[in-house]
Every structure is written in structure tokens, then in C-alpha cells.
Coordinates of N, CA, C and O in Angstrom, one line a residue:
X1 N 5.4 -33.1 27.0 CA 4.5 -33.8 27.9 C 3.1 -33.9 27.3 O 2.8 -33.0 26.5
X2 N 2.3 -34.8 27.5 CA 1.4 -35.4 26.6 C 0.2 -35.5 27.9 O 0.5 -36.1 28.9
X3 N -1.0 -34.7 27.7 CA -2.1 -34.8 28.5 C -3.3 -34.4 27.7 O -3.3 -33.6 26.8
X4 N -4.5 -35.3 28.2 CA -5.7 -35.2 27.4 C -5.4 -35.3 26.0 O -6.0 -34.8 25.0
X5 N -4.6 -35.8 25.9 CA -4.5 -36.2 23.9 C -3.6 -34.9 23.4 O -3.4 -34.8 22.2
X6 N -3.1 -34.0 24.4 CA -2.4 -32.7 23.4 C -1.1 -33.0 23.8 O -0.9 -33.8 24.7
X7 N -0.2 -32.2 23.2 CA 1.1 -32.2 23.4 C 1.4 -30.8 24.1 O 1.7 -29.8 23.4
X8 N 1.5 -30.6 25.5 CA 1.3 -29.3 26.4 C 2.2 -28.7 26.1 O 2.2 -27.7 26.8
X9 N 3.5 -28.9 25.1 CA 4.6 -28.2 25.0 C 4.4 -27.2 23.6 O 5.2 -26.3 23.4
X10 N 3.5 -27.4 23.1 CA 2.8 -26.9 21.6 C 1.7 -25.6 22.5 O 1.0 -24.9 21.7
X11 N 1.4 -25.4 23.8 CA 1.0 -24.5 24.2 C 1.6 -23.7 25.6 O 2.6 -24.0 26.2
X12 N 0.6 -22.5 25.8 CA 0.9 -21.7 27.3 C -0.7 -22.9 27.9 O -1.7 -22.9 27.3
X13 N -0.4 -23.5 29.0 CA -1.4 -23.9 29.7 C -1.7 -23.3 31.0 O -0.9 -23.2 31.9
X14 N -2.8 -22.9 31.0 CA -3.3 -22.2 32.2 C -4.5 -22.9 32.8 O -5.7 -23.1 32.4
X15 N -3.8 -23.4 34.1 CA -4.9 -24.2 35.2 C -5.6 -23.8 36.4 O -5.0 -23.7 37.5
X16 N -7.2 -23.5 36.1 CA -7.8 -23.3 37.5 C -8.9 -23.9 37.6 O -9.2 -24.9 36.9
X17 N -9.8 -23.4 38.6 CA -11.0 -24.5 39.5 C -12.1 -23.5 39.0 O -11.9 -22.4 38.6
X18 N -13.2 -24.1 38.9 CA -14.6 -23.4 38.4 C -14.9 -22.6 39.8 O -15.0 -23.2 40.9
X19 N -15.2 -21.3 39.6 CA -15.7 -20.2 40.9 C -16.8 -20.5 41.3 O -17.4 -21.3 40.7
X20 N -17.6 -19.9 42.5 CA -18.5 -20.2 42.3 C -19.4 -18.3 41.6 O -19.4 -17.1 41.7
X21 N -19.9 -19.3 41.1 CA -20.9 -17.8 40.0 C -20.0 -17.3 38.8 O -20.1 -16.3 38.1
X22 N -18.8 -18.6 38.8 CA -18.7 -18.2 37.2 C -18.7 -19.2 36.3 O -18.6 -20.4 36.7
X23 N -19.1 -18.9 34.9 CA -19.8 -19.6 33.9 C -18.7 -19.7 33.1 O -17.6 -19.1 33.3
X24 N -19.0 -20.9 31.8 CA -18.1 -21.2 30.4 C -17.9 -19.9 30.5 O -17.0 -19.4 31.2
X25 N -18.7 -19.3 29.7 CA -18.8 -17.9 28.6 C -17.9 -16.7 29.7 O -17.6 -15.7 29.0
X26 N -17.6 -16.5 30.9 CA -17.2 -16.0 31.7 C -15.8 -16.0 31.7 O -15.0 -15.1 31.9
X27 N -15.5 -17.7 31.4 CA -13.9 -17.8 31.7 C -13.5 -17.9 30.5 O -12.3 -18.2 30.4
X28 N -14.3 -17.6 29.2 CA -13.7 -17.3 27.9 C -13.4 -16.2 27.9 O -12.3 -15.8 27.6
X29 N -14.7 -15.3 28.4 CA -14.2 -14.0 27.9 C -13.2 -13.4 28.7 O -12.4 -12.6 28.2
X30 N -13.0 -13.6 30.0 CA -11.7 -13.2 31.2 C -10.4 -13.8 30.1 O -9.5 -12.9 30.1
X31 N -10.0 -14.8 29.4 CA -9.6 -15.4 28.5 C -9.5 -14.9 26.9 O -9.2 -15.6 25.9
X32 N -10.0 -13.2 27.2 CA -9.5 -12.6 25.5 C -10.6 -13.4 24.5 O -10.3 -13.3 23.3
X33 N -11.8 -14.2 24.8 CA -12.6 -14.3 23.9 C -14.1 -13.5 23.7 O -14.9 -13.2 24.6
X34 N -14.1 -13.3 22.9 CA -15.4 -12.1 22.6 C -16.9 -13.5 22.5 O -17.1 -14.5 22.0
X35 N -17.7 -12.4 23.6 CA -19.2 -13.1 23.2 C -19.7 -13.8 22.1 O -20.5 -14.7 22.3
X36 N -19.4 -13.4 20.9 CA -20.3 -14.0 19.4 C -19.4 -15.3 19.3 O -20.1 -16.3 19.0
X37 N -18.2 -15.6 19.4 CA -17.1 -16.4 19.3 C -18.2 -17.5 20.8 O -18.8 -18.6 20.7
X38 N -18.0 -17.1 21.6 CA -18.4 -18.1 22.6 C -20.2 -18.5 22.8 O -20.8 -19.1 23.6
X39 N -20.5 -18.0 21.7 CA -22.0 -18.4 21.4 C -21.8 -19.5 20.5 O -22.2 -20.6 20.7
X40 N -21.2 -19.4 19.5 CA -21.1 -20.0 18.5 C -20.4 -21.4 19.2 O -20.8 -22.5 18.8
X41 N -19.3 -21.3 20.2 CA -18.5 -22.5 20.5 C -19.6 -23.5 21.1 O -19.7 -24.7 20.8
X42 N -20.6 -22.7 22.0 CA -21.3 -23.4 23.2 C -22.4 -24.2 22.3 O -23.0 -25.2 22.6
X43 N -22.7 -23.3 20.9 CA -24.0 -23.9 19.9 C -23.3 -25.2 19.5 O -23.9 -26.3 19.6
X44 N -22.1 -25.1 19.1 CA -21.4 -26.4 18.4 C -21.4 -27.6 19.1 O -21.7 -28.7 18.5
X45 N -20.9 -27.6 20.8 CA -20.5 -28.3 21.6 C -21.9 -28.9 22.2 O -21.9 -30.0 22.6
X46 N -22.8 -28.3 22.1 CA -24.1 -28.6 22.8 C -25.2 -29.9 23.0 O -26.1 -30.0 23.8
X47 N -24.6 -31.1 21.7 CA -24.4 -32.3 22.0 C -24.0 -32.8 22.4 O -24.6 -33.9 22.4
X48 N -22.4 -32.6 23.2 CA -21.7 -33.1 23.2 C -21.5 -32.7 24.5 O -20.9 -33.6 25.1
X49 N -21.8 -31.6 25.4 CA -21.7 -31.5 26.6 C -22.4 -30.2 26.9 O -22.3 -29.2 26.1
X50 N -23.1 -30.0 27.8 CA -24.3 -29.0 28.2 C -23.1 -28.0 29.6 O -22.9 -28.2 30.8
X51 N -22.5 -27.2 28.8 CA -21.6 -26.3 29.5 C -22.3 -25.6 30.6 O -21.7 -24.9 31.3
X52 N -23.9 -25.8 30.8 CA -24.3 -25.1 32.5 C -24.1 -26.6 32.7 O -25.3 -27.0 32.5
X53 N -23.6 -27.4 33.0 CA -22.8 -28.6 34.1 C -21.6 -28.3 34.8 O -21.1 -28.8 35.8
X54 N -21.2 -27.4 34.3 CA -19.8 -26.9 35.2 C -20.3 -27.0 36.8 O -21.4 -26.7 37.2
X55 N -19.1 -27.5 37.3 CA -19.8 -27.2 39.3 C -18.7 -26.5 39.7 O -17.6 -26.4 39.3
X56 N -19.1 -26.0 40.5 CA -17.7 -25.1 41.5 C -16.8 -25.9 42.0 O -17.1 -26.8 42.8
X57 N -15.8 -25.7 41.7 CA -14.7 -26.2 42.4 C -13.7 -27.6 41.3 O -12.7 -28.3 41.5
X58 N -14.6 -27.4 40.4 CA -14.0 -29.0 39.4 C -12.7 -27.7 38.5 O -12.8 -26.6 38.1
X59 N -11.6 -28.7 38.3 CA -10.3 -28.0 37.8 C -11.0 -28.2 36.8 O -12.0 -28.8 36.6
X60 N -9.7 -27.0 35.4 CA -10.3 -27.1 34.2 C -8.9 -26.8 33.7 O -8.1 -26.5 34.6
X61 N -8.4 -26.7 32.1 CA -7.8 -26.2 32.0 C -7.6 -25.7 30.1 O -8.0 -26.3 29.1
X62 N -6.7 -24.3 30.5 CA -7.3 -23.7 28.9 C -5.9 -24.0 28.0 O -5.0 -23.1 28.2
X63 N -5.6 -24.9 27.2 CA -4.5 -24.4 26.0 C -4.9 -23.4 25.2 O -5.8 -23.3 24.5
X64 N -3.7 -22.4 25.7 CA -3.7 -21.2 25.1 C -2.6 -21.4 23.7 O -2.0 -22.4 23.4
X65 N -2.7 -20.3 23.1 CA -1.4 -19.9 21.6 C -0.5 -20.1 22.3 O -0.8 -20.1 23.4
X66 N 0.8 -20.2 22.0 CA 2.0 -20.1 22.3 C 2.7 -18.3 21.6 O 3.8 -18.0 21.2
X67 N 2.0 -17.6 21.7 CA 2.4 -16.3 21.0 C 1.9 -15.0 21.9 O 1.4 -15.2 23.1
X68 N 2.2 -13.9 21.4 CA 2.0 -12.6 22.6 C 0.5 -12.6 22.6 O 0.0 -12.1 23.6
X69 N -0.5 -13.1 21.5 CA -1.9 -13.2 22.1 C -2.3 -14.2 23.5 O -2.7 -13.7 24.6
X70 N -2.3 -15.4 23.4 CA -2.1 -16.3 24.2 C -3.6 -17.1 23.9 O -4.2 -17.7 24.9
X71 N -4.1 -16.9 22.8 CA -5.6 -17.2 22.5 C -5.7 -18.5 23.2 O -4.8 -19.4 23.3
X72 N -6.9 -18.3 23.7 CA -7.2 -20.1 24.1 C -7.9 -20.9 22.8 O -8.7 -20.4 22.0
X73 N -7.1 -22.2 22.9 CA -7.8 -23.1 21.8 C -8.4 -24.0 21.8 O -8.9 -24.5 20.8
X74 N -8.6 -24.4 22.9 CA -8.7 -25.6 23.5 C -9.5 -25.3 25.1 O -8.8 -24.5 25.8
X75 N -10.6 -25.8 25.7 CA -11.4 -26.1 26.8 C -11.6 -27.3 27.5 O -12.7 -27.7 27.3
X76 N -10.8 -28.0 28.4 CA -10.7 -29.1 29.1 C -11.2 -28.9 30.4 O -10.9 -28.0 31.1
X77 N -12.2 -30.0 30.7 CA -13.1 -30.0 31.8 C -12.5 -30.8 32.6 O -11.5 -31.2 32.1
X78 N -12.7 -31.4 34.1 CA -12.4 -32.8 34.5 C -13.9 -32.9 35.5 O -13.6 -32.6 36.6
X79 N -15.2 -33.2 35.4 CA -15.8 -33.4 36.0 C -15.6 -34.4 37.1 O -16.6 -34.6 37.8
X80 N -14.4 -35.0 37.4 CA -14.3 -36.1 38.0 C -12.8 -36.4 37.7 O -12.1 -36.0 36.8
X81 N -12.3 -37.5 38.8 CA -10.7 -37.8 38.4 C -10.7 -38.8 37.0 O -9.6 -39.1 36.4
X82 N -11.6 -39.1 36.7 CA -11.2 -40.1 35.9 C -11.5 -39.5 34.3 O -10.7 -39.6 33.3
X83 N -12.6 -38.9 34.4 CA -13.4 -38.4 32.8 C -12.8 -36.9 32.4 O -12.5 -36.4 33.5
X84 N -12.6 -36.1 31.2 CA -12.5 -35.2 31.3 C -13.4 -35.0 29.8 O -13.8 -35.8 28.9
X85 N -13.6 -33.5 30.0 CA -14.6 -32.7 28.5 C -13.4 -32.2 27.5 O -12.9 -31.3 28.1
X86 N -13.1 -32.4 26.7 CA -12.3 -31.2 25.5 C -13.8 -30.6 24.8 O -14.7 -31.2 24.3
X87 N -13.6 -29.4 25.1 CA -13.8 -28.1 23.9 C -12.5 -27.5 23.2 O -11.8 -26.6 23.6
X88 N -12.3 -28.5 21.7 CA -11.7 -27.8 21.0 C -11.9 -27.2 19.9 O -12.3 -27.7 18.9
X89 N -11.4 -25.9 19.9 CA -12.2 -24.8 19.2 C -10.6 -23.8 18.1 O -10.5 -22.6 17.9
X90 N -9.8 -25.0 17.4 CA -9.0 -24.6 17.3 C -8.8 -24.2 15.8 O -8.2 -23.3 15.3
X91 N -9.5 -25.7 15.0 CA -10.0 -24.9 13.3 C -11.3 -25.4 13.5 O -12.1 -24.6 14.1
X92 N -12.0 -26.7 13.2 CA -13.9 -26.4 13.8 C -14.2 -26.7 15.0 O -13.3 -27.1 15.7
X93 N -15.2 -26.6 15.5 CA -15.3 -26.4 16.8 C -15.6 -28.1 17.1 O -16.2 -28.6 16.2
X94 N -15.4 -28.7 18.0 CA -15.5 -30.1 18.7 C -15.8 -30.4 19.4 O -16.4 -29.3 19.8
X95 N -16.2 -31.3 20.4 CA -16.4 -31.5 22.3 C -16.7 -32.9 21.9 O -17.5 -33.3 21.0
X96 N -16.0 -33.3 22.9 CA -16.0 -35.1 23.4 C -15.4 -34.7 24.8 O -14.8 -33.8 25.3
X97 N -16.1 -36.4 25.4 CA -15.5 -37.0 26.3 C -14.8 -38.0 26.4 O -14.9 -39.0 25.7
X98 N -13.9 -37.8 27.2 CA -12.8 -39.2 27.7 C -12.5 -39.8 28.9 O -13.1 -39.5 30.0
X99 N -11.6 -40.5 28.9 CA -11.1 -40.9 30.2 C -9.9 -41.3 30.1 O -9.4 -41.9 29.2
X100 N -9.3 -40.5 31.7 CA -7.6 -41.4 31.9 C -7.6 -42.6 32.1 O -8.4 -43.5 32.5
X101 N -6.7 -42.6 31.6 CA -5.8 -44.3 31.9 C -5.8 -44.6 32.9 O -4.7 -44.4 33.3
X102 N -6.5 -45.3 34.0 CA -6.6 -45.4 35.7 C -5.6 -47.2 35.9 O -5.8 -48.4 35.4
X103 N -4.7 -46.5 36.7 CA -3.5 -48.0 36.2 C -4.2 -47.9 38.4 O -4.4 -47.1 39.4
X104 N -4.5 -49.8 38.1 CA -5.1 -50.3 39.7 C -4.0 -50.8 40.5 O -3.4 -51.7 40.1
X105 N -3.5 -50.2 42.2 CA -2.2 -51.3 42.6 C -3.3 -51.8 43.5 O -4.2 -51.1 44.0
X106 N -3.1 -53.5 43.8 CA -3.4 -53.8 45.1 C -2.5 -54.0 45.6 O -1.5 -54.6 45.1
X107 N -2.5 -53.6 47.3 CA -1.4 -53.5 48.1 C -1.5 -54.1 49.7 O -2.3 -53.5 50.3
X108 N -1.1 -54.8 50.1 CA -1.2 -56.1 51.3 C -0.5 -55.4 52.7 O 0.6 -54.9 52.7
X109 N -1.2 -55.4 53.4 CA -0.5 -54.7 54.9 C -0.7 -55.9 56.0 O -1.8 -56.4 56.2
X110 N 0.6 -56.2 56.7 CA 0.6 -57.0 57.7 C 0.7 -56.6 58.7 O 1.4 -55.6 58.6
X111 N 0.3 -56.9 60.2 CA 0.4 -56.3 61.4 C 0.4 -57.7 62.2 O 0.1 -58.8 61.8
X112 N 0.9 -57.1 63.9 CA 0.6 -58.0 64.9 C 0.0 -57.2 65.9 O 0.7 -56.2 66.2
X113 N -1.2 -57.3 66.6 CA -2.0 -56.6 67.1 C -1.5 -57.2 68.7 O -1.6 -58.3 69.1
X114 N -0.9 -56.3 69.4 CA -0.5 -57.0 71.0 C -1.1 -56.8 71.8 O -0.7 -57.5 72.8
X115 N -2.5 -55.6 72.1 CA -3.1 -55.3 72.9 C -4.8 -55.3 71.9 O -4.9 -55.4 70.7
X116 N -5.6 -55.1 72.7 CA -7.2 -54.9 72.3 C -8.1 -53.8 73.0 O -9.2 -53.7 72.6

């Protein structure tokens, strides 16, 4: 299965919602990543997306190793249904934005109205 550009079968994915009063560097380190590691990710990424934007409640989700560590490699944001952030931090560190594919239906509803 193919999301945000990765192939989810090539990891352990783990999906939750931003807390409130918790930070990037928060859900790295709850996530087996050490402070100097998540200074360095947030310096790299820092053009590319200002990690105090996180809001409460926006899903996110971490590609982890596929192995008994389960390192995360990867940092996917969705600030919204349509856009999402990658922080990928898997050989140099990266961050872009994107967007899904938003496929449009228009759909026609007919009625007969018998009373007012």
C-alpha cells in the first residue's frame, strides 16, 4: 500500500493526533529518539517547515524500521485533509510539502416537495 509517496509495507506505521502540550521533539523522543538527533532533524527541516505549527488534534504519522528497534524514519504531518509535511530523516535529513490527489464527484438530488 502506497501513501505519502512511501510504500507502508517497507514499514511498522504508527498513527496518532498531536496532544495538547505535546511537541515534535516530544513525540520523537516517546518514539526511541534521543534529544541531539532531534535538534539536528528540526535544524535541517527548518525551511521547510517550522515544527512549533503542530496544532492539537491534526493526525500525524511515524514510519517506523521494520525490525525489534522500530526506529522512526520518517515524520508525516497532515495539517489539513488535503496537504501533508514529510520529515524524512532516513539517510539525510529532508522536509517538504505535498498534497493528495483530491479526485471531485458532482452529484444531483431530485425531490417532490408535497407540503410547505
Amino acid at each position: 500500500m502506497v501513501e505519502f509517496g512511501f510504500n507502508l509495507n517497507e514499514y511498522i506505521v504508527k498513527r496518532d493526533t498531536v496532544k495538547s502540550g505535546e511537541s515534535f521533539g516530544q513525540i520523537l523522543e516517546q518514539n526511541k529518539i534521543g534529544y541531539p538527533k532531534i535538534f539536528h532533524i528540526v535544524e535541517k527541516a527548518k525551511d521547510s517547515f517550522d515544527i512549533r505549527k503542530l496544532q492539537v488534534g491534526k493526525p500525524y504519522t511515524l514510519l517506523c524500521s521494520k525490525d525489534s528497534l522500530q526506529q522512526p524514519k520518517c515524520f508525516i504531518y497532515q495539517p489539513n485533509v488535503e496537504e501533508y509535511v514529510v520529515i524524512n530523516f532516513q539517510d539525510s535529513i529532508h522536509a517538504y510539502t505535498s498534497k493528495k490527489p483530491i479526485k471531485y464527484i458532482e452529484k444531483v438530488a431530485t425531490g417532490v416537495i408535497s407540503t410547505n
